[in-house]
């Protein structure tokens, strides 16, 4: 279960606060997955008590956008801490799906990759099994193929430290790279943080989704949770 | 090996100090619901009286919404998001798939806090833990009374960190972030946030 709250001493009008929180959550807490299970209890709330002397913020206020951006950034940090603490997690993975015709499709594809047991197992085993990433993209439940054109798709592993080459191309414009540098792939996959970059080449929308690997410890924890 | 991972994460992600917004007090204690004896009950309350607070929330879209979710939704609808002055969090028992009895238990917890803060409909609830078991009301109710009678509220870093610990279940570290910001006219304000979660995590809240 995901629970959380954000509190501030700003005075914020209630509907503006709801707009602020809902927008922040859609780019943070609703873009994470540890195991693909949605709890019956998930709740994020925000309180603004107006304890500081300031003009009450509503959706027309000059500071509305700025405060909204700060709340979104806060929510992203809190959401990512949850993924970093995923049960048994040894890897923190950013799935970055960009240049999509629609945000909705980018999110569906990112979430599908993030919830693939086989992708998550390979990440735990530090196995550069990128075919599973393609497979997950291929079964994503998209309404149509406006955002997914097999001849334009690019998939890469991105190193999250300062080592180079930073990007390891796995699929280039729909063509699988059979001669990938396996040693470099292993180096990248041995890092605690990893980025999987999917460039759909069909538009300009993008979605960042955060997930973790699937380890033996996850099964151990959840095999006898009630105890 | 897992201990070493826990150590790394705690050292890496848990702050050692923080800045906290004006007008809030926090408290937490071990009510006995968690078998381990760890803190499992927390309350954050708004003590600012200069104006009514504003509250907003997003909730699970799972069809089988737990009692605290249904109860909190109703509080926000009833008050249109105004005048929420307390959030009660309990861990160890999710009060989920508990039907009408679970709703009654949720109401009892909230009404006890409402009485103690002198409000009606001023309390939101959050629960997490085992699904399908009822709240151990005796322990939680006694814990709430202890918090108020022994004046356990504070506004310092340890108080906020312990509140972040009181909502944890299989988490290996408390998740707390705090920061000060400035409005365009230079007015300084503070955001503080906390979260919990380690399993059953793929939210789609609305």
XYZ file of N, CA and C in Angstrom, chain B residues 1-200:
600
model
N 23.265 -9.962 4.290
C 23.304 -9.246 3.005
C 22.152 -8.229 2.962
N 20.941 -8.726 3.360
C 19.807 -7.779 3.320
C 20.040 -6.677 4.358
N 20.678 -7.026 5.447
C 20.953 -5.978 6.461
C 21.860 -4.909 5.858
N 22.842 -5.357 5.091
C 23.756 -4.348 4.519
C 22.964 -3.439 3.590
N 22.025 -4.051 2.813
C 21.227 -3.200 1.906
C 20.435 -2.208 2.745
N 19.812 -2.695 3.841
C 18.989 -1.796 4.667
C 19.861 -0.670 5.195
N 21.036 -1.003 5.642
C 21.918 0.023 6.213
C 22.196 1.083 5.160
N 22.570 0.629 3.926
C 22.881 1.586 2.860
C 21.696 2.508 2.632
N 20.509 1.933 2.489
C 19.353 2.748 2.120
C 19.041 3.728 3.229
N 19.107 3.284 4.478
C 18.773 4.187 5.576
C 19.750 5.375 5.574
N 21.029 5.025 5.487
C 22.042 6.102 5.532
C 21.895 7.018 4.332
N 21.517 6.424 3.207
C 21.501 7.189 1.957
C 20.259 8.070 1.826
N 19.108 7.621 2.318
C 17.867 8.325 1.971
C 17.129 8.972 3.141
N 17.562 8.724 4.366
C 16.834 9.288 5.511
C 17.543 10.560 5.993
N 16.834 11.690 6.021
C 17.487 12.940 6.426
C 17.872 12.912 7.905
N 18.798 13.781 8.290
C 19.196 13.851 9.708
C 18.666 15.119 10.375
N 18.025 15.952 9.574
C 17.383 17.165 10.120
C 16.321 17.596 9.113
N 15.543 18.605 9.505
C 14.507 19.031 8.561
C 13.938 20.382 8.927
N 13.170 20.943 7.982
C 12.445 22.190 8.253
C 10.957 21.855 8.123
N 10.156 22.389 9.039
C 8.755 21.957 9.094
C 7.810 23.141 9.084
N 6.656 22.991 8.443
C 5.728 24.111 8.279
C 5.125 24.546 9.616
N 4.762 25.815 9.696
C 4.168 26.342 10.932
C 2.778 25.739 11.150
N 2.404 25.627 12.415
C 1.018 25.292 12.718
C 0.669 23.818 12.694
N 1.695 22.950 12.649
C 1.393 21.510 12.694
C 2.112 20.890 13.892
N 1.457 19.888 14.506
C 2.093 19.094 15.559
C 1.914 17.621 15.219
N 2.888 16.821 15.602
C 2.830 15.388 15.258
C 3.089 14.549 16.497
N 2.563 13.330 16.467
C 2.795 12.393 17.589
C 2.671 10.976 17.055
N 3.358 10.061 17.696
C 3.241 8.651 17.296
C 3.606 7.776 18.491
N 3.121 6.537 18.466
C 3.487 5.580 19.530
C 3.223 4.168 19.040
N 3.690 3.210 19.827
C 3.455 1.793 19.536
C 2.204 1.399 20.310
N 1.124 1.127 19.595
C -0.141 0.800 20.286
C -0.233 -0.692 20.594
N 0.698 -1.486 19.983
C 0.652 -2.928 20.229
C 0.061 -3.714 19.081
N -0.391 -3.001 18.031
C -0.941 -3.734 16.871
C 0.185 -4.464 16.143
N 1.317 -3.799 15.954
C 2.461 -4.458 15.295
C 3.089 -5.438 16.291
N 3.197 -6.704 15.836
C 3.749 -7.736 16.720
C 5.166 -7.381 17.182
N 5.864 -6.616 16.329
C 7.271 -6.303 16.643
C 7.380 -5.263 17.749
N 6.252 -4.629 18.093
C 6.320 -3.567 19.115
C 6.784 -2.240 18.559
N 6.902 -2.152 17.227
C 7.356 -0.887 16.607
C 6.213 0.131 16.609
N 6.556 1.412 16.383
C 5.513 2.441 16.326
C 4.538 2.091 15.214
N 3.241 2.200 15.483
C 2.238 1.785 14.498
C 1.010 2.696 14.499
N 1.098 3.805 15.234
C -0.034 4.748 15.279
C 0.537 6.169 15.259
N 0.010 7.006 14.380
C 0.530 8.379 14.313
C -0.603 9.369 14.067
N -0.403 10.579 14.541
C -1.399 11.648 14.307
C -0.648 12.915 13.916
N -1.107 13.575 12.854
C -0.623 14.913 12.538
C -1.813 15.830 12.722
N -1.622 16.932 13.430
C -2.763 17.830 13.631
C -2.380 19.257 13.294
N -3.376 19.978 12.781
C -3.205 21.394 12.474
C -3.633 22.188 13.689
N -2.751 23.016 14.218
C -3.101 23.824 15.401
C -3.204 25.300 15.044
N -3.097 25.610 13.742
C -3.243 27.001 13.335
C -4.715 27.391 13.347
N -5.026 28.538 13.971
C -6.443 28.923 14.082
C -6.746 30.188 13.279
N -5.731 30.694 12.533
C -5.966 31.982 11.835
C -6.976 31.842 10.711
N -7.059 30.632 10.131
C -8.069 30.411 9.088
C -8.300 28.909 8.942
N -9.404 28.561 8.283
C -9.695 27.135 8.081
C -8.636 26.530 7.162
N -8.261 25.309 7.431
C -7.286 24.637 6.559
C -7.993 24.166 5.290
N -7.171 23.910 4.266
C -7.662 23.283 3.027
C -7.055 21.897 2.937
N -7.848 20.944 2.460
C -7.333 19.575 2.299
C -7.729 19.053 0.930
N -6.879 18.213 0.384
C -7.164 17.554 -0.898
C -6.606 16.143 -0.809
N -7.121 15.236 -1.607
C -6.603 13.864 -1.560
C -6.890 13.154 -2.875
N -6.115 12.125 -3.142
C -6.403 11.180 -4.230
C -6.388 9.793 -3.599
N -7.243 8.938 -4.119
C -7.434 7.627 -3.499
C -7.322 6.515 -4.543
N -7.134 5.304 -4.067
C -7.050 4.139 -4.939
C -8.280 4.029 -5.826
N -8.113 3.529 -7.031
C -9.270 3.274 -7.913
C -9.593 1.778 -7.901
N -9.013 1.060 -6.931
C -9.361 -0.351 -6.760
C -10.840 -0.413 -6.374
N -11.597 -1.352 -6.967
C -13.049 -1.408 -6.719
C -13.336 -1.649 -5.232
N -12.456 -2.428 -4.592
C -12.729 -2.777 -3.189
C -12.012 -1.788 -2.277
N -12.530 -0.545 -2.239
C -11.851 0.483 -1.448
C -11.960 0.167 0.043
N -10.844 0.338 0.756
C -10.823 0.032 2.195
C -11.635 1.064 2.966
N -12.007 0.717 4.193
C -12.841 1.598 5.023
C -12.220 2.984 5.211
N -10.918 3.099 5.519
C -10.357 4.455 5.684
C -10.443 5.290 4.413
N -10.378 4.649 3.248
C -10.488 5.384 1.978
C -11.914 5.914 1.840
N -12.898 5.048 2.040
C -14.300 5.477 1.914
C -14.620 6.549 2.943
N -14.090 6.372 4.158
C -14.403 7.329 5.234
C -13.797 8.703 4.914
N -12.503 8.692 4.491
C -11.820 9.973 4.212
C -12.448 10.686 3.025
N -12.851 9.911 2.017
C -13.514 10.534 0.845
C -14.754 11.301 1.329
N -15.494 10.643 2.229
C -16.745 11.253 2.695
C -16.464 12.537 3.497
N -15.429 12.494 4.314
C -15.090 13.698 5.115
C -14.774 14.863 4.180
N -14.006 14.582 3.130
C -13.619 15.668 2.211
C -14.825 16.183 1.445
N -15.712 15.263 1.050
C -16.919 15.688 0.313
C -17.823 16.518 1.227
N -17.999 16.040 2.461
C -18.891 16.741 3.407
C -18.407 18.166 3.655
N -17.110 18.321 3.813
C -16.590 19.659 4.162
C -16.017 20.408 2.993
N -16.218 19.838 1.766
C -15.629 20.442 0.546
C -14.156 20.772 0.731
N -13.478 19.909 1.470
C -12.026 20.065 1.609
C -11.623 21.093 2.642
N -12.599 21.683 3.357
C -12.234 22.709 4.347
C -12.302 22.153 5.770
N -11.419 22.629 6.638
C -11.535 22.357 8.068
C -11.029 21.016 8.524
N -10.200 20.339 7.683
C -9.586 19.090 8.159
C -8.436 19.474 9.093
N -8.471 18.993 10.334
C -7.437 19.409 11.296
C -6.625 18.253 11.844
N -6.902 17.028 11.361
C -6.085 15.899 11.845
C -6.087 14.771 10.818
N -4.955 14.075 10.768
C -4.862 12.842 9.973
C -4.356 11.770 10.934
N -5.078 10.656 10.996
C -4.659 9.543 11.850
C -4.162 8.416 10.948
N -2.977 7.940 11.196
C -2.438 6.829 10.394
C -2.161 5.649 11.317
N -2.548 4.451 10.865
C -2.189 3.257 11.649
C -1.604 2.219 10.702
N -0.645 1.480 11.170
C -0.031 0.441 10.329
C -0.096 -0.895 11.059
N -0.080 -1.947 10.238
C -0.197 -3.294 10.809
C -1.529 -3.917 10.458
N -2.540 -3.060 10.278
C -3.852 -3.579 9.885
C -4.466 -2.588 8.901
N -4.891 -3.096 7.720
C -5.349 -2.190 6.648
C -6.822 -1.830 6.789
N -7.559 -2.505 7.705
C -9.021 -2.280 7.800
C -9.623 -2.299 6.394
N -9.286 -3.317 5.660
C -9.721 -3.451 4.266
C -10.418 -4.795 4.090
N -11.432 -4.810 3.220
C -12.279 -5.996 3.039
C -12.870 -6.366 4.407
N -13.332 -5.352 5.110
C -13.899 -5.564 6.459
C -15.363 -5.119 6.514
N -15.929 -4.764 5.369
C -17.365 -4.489 5.276
C -17.849 -3.391 6.201
N -19.137 -3.536 6.604
C -19.797 -2.510 7.414
C -19.115 -2.367 8.776
N -18.652 -3.480 9.311
C -17.980 -3.415 10.627
C -16.711 -2.577 10.520
N -16.012 -2.739 9.391
C -14.787 -1.947 9.182
C -15.090 -0.465 9.107
N -16.219 -0.123 8.468
C -16.604 1.296 8.389
C -16.918 1.826 9.781
N -17.599 1.003 10.579
C -17.923 1.430 11.952
C -16.644 1.647 12.767
N -15.687 0.729 12.586
C -14.421 0.874 13.324
C -13.705 2.157 12.910
N -13.726 2.430 11.597
C -13.074 3.663 11.099
C -13.749 4.883 11.721
N -15.073 4.857 11.759
C -15.817 5.979 12.337
C -15.484 6.182 13.801
N -15.321 5.097 14.533
C -15.005 5.210 15.972
C -13.639 5.879 16.180
N -12.662 5.479 15.354
C -11.320 6.080 15.488
C -11.386 7.567 15.187
N -12.038 7.920 14.083
C -12.095 9.336 13.686
C -12.876 10.150 14.705
N -13.990 9.626 15.179
C -14.810 10.404 16.116
C -14.106 10.612 17.449
N -13.290 9.628 17.841
C -12.528 9.820 19.087
C -11.566 11.000 18.934
N -10.890 11.061 17.784
C -9.946 12.181 17.562
C -10.724 13.484 17.383
N -11.843 13.438 16.660
C -12.660 14.656 16.499
C -13.032 15.239 17.861
N -13.435 14.357 18.770
C -13.799 14.837 20.119
C -12.594 15.501 20.787
N -11.450 14.884 20.649
C -10.242 15.376 21.340
C -9.711 16.671 20.726
N -10.020 16.933 19.460
C -9.562 18.200 18.847
C -10.713 19.205 18.764
N -11.858 18.797 19.281
C -12.983 19.739 19.307
C -13.567 20.037 17.948
N -13.585 19.063 17.082
C -14.139 19.266 15.746
C -15.144 18.171 15.421
N -15.996 18.404 14.448
C -16.766 17.281 13.887
C -16.300 17.189 12.442
N -16.140 15.990 11.938
C -15.700 15.813 10.542
C -14.376 16.500 10.240
N -13.470 16.513 11.206
C -12.187 17.191 10.956
C -11.017 16.250 10.832
N -11.292 14.919 10.719
C -10.192 13.940 10.781
C -10.207 13.004 9.575
N -9.046 12.867 8.929
C -8.886 11.883 7.842
C -8.179 10.656 8.406
N -8.407 9.498 7.764
C -7.798 8.245 8.239
C -6.945 7.613 7.144
N -5.866 6.987 7.547
C -5.055 6.182 6.622
C -4.650 4.914 7.360
N -4.845 3.774 6.705
C -4.449 2.497 7.330
C -3.664 1.665 6.318
N -2.782 0.842 6.821
C -2.003 -0.038 5.957
C -1.571 -1.264 6.756
N -1.462 -2.387 6.023
C -1.060 -3.619 6.711
C -1.865 -4.792 6.193
N -2.146 -5.742 7.053
C -2.812 -6.970 6.631
C -4.258 -6.677 6.227
N -4.646 -7.234 5.074
C -6.013 -7.047 4.546
C -6.901 -8.158 5.104
N -8.189 -7.819 5.363
C -9.140 -8.860 5.776
C -9.204 -9.060 7.271
N -8.536 -8.225 8.041
C -8.627 -8.330 9.508
C -9.139 -7.003 10.057
N -9.968 -7.067 11.103
C -10.527 -5.839 11.672
C -9.482 -5.117 12.517
N -9.689 -3.802 12.668
C -8.796 -3.014 13.531
C -8.872 -3.529 14.966
N -7.758 -3.534 15.670
C -7.768 -3.857 17.108
C -8.106 -2.557 17.839
N -9.400 -2.247 17.858
C -9.861 -0.938 18.333
C -9.392 -0.623 19.751
N -9.369 -1.638 20.609
C -8.984 -1.366 22.010
C -7.577 -0.764 22.065
N -6.668 -1.371 21.287
C -5.276 -0.883 21.329
C -5.162 0.512 20.709
N -5.863 0.688 19.565
C -5.761 1.981 18.855
C -6.418 3.087 19.670
N -7.571 2.794 20.242
C -8.280 3.803 21.034
C -7.465 4.206 22.269
N -6.867 3.195 22.899
C -6.028 3.480 24.082
C -4.807 4.307 23.662
N -4.253 3.962 22.492
C -3.088 4.719 21.997
C -3.432 6.171 21.733
N -4.610 6.418 21.156
C -5.020 7.799 20.863
C -5.179 8.573 22.178
N -5.843 7.953 23.145
C -6.008 8.631 24.447
C -4.652 8.949 25.075
N -3.726 7.990 24.997
C -2.386 8.215 25.574
C -1.702 9.400 24.906
N -1.799 9.469 23.585
C -1.150 10.572 22.843
C -1.666 11.914 23.345
N -2.964 12.019 23.542
C -3.527 13.315 23.961
C -3.317 13.556 25.458
N -3.560 12.536 26.265
C -3.451 12.740 27.726
C -2.005 13.009 28.148
N -1.071 12.353 27.474
C 0.351 12.551 27.849
C 1.024 13.600 26.967
N 0.178 14.362 26.231
C 0.710 15.495 25.453
C 1.935 15.092 24.630
N 1.785 14.049 23.854
C 2.945 13.527 23.102
C 3.214 14.302 21.816
N 2.428 15.357 21.567
C 2.642 16.099 20.323
C 3.922 16.933 20.373
N 4.581 17.062 19.232
C 5.761 17.917 19.128
C 5.841 18.433 17.700
N 6.801 19.300 17.435
C 6.966 19.825 16.070
C 8.430 19.704 15.650
N 9.177 18.864 16.400
C 10.617 18.764 16.087
C 10.897 17.616 15.121
N 12.163 17.542 14.700
C 12.558 16.560 13.681
C 12.239 15.138 14.123
N 12.588 14.797 15.370
C 12.341 13.427 15.836
C 10.849 13.091 15.775
N 10.022 14.061 16.118
C 8.576 13.821 16.068
C 8.129 13.489 14.660
N 8.607 14.278 13.685
C 8.218 14.036 12.282
C 8.810 12.714 11.785
N 10.045 12.416 12.155
C 10.662 11.165 11.691
C 9.910 9.962 12.270
N 9.535 10.054 13.527
C 8.787 8.937 14.138
C 7.402 8.789 13.523
N 6.809 9.906 13.115
C 5.517 9.805 12.416
C 5.722 9.056 11.099
N 6.818 9.372 10.403
C 7.116 8.678 9.129
C 7.343 7.191 9.373
N 7.894 6.850 10.536
C 8.113 5.428 10.867
C 6.789 4.743 11.224
N 5.859 5.509 11.782
C 4.616 4.878 12.284
C 3.731 4.390 11.144
N 3.973 4.900 9.904
C 3.131 4.421 8.784
C 3.812 3.295 8.023
N 5.046 2.938 8.385
C 5.773 1.907 7.636
C 5.212 0.512 7.909
N 5.296 -0.357 6.877
C 4.998 -1.782 7.092
C 6.261 -2.571 6.732
N 6.395 -3.009 5.464
C 7.626 -3.751 5.117
C 8.709 -2.794 4.629
N 8.493 -1.510 4.787
C 9.523 -0.527 4.413
C 10.790 -0.809 5.224
N 11.946 -0.503 4.620
C 13.197 -0.666 5.386
C 13.704 0.688 5.864
N 13.073 1.785 5.435
C 13.455 3.100 5.971
C 12.280 4.059 5.846
N 12.189 5.039 6.770
C 11.110 6.041 6.719
C 11.389 7.023 5.589
N 10.329 7.511 4.944
C 10.468 8.401 3.780
C 9.931 9.786 4.128
N 10.837 10.718 4.318
C 10.487 12.059 4.786
C 11.314 13.070 4.028
N 10.652 14.069 3.423
C 11.426 15.134 2.775
C 10.846 16.482 3.190
N 11.711 17.470 3.333
C 11.258 18.792 3.793
C 12.052 19.852 3.043
N 11.403 21.013 2.835
C 12.143 22.079 2.155
C 11.428 23.412 2.342
N 12.194 24.491 2.331
C 11.616 25.831 2.366
C 11.662 26.410 0.959
N 10.654 27.221 0.610
C 10.601 27.854 -0.711
C 10.206 29.309 -0.521
N 10.256 30.093 -1.601
C 9.816 31.492 -1.540
C 8.771 31.763 -2.623
N 7.749 32.514 -2.271
C 6.792 32.969 -3.265
C 7.413 34.122 -4.051
N 6.718 34.574 -5.078
C 7.302 35.636 -5.919
C 7.501 36.929 -5.135
N 6.728 37.125 -4.044
C 6.934 38.365 -3.270
C 7.940 38.158 -2.143
N 8.610 36.992 -2.173
C 9.656 36.739 -1.180
C 9.172 36.052 0.076
N 7.847 35.898 0.215
C 7.331 35.209 1.402
C 7.845 33.774 1.441
N 8.372 33.383 2.592
C 8.925 32.030 2.700
C 7.858 31.062 3.211
N 7.822 29.872 2.624
C 6.884 28.858 3.119
C 7.576 27.516 3.076
N 6.951 26.522 3.705
C 7.595 25.213 3.857
C 6.686 24.098 3.351
N 7.296 23.149 2.691
C 6.614 21.899 2.295
C 7.297 20.762 3.052
N 6.495 19.881 3.614
C 7.027 18.650 4.208
C 6.185 17.493 3.688
N 6.876 16.434 3.309
C 6.124 15.290 2.767
C 6.656 13.993 3.327
N 5.764 13.033 3.436
C 6.207 11.692 3.803
C 5.386 10.663 3.041
N 5.991 9.504 2.864
C 5.283 8.439 2.146
C 5.713 7.109 2.731
N 4.971 6.080 2.393
C 5.334 4.708 2.763
C 4.890 3.804 1.645
N 5.636 2.666 1.577
C 5.253 1.692 0.566
C 6.459 0.876 0.174
N 6.239 -0.422 -0.005
C 7.341 -1.302 -0.411
C 6.804 -2.473 -1.226
N 5.524 -2.788 -0.996
C 4.895 -3.884 -1.755
C 3.440 -3.550 -2.002
N 2.826 -4.260 -2.970
C 1.474 -3.955 -3.445
C 1.478 -2.499 -3.904
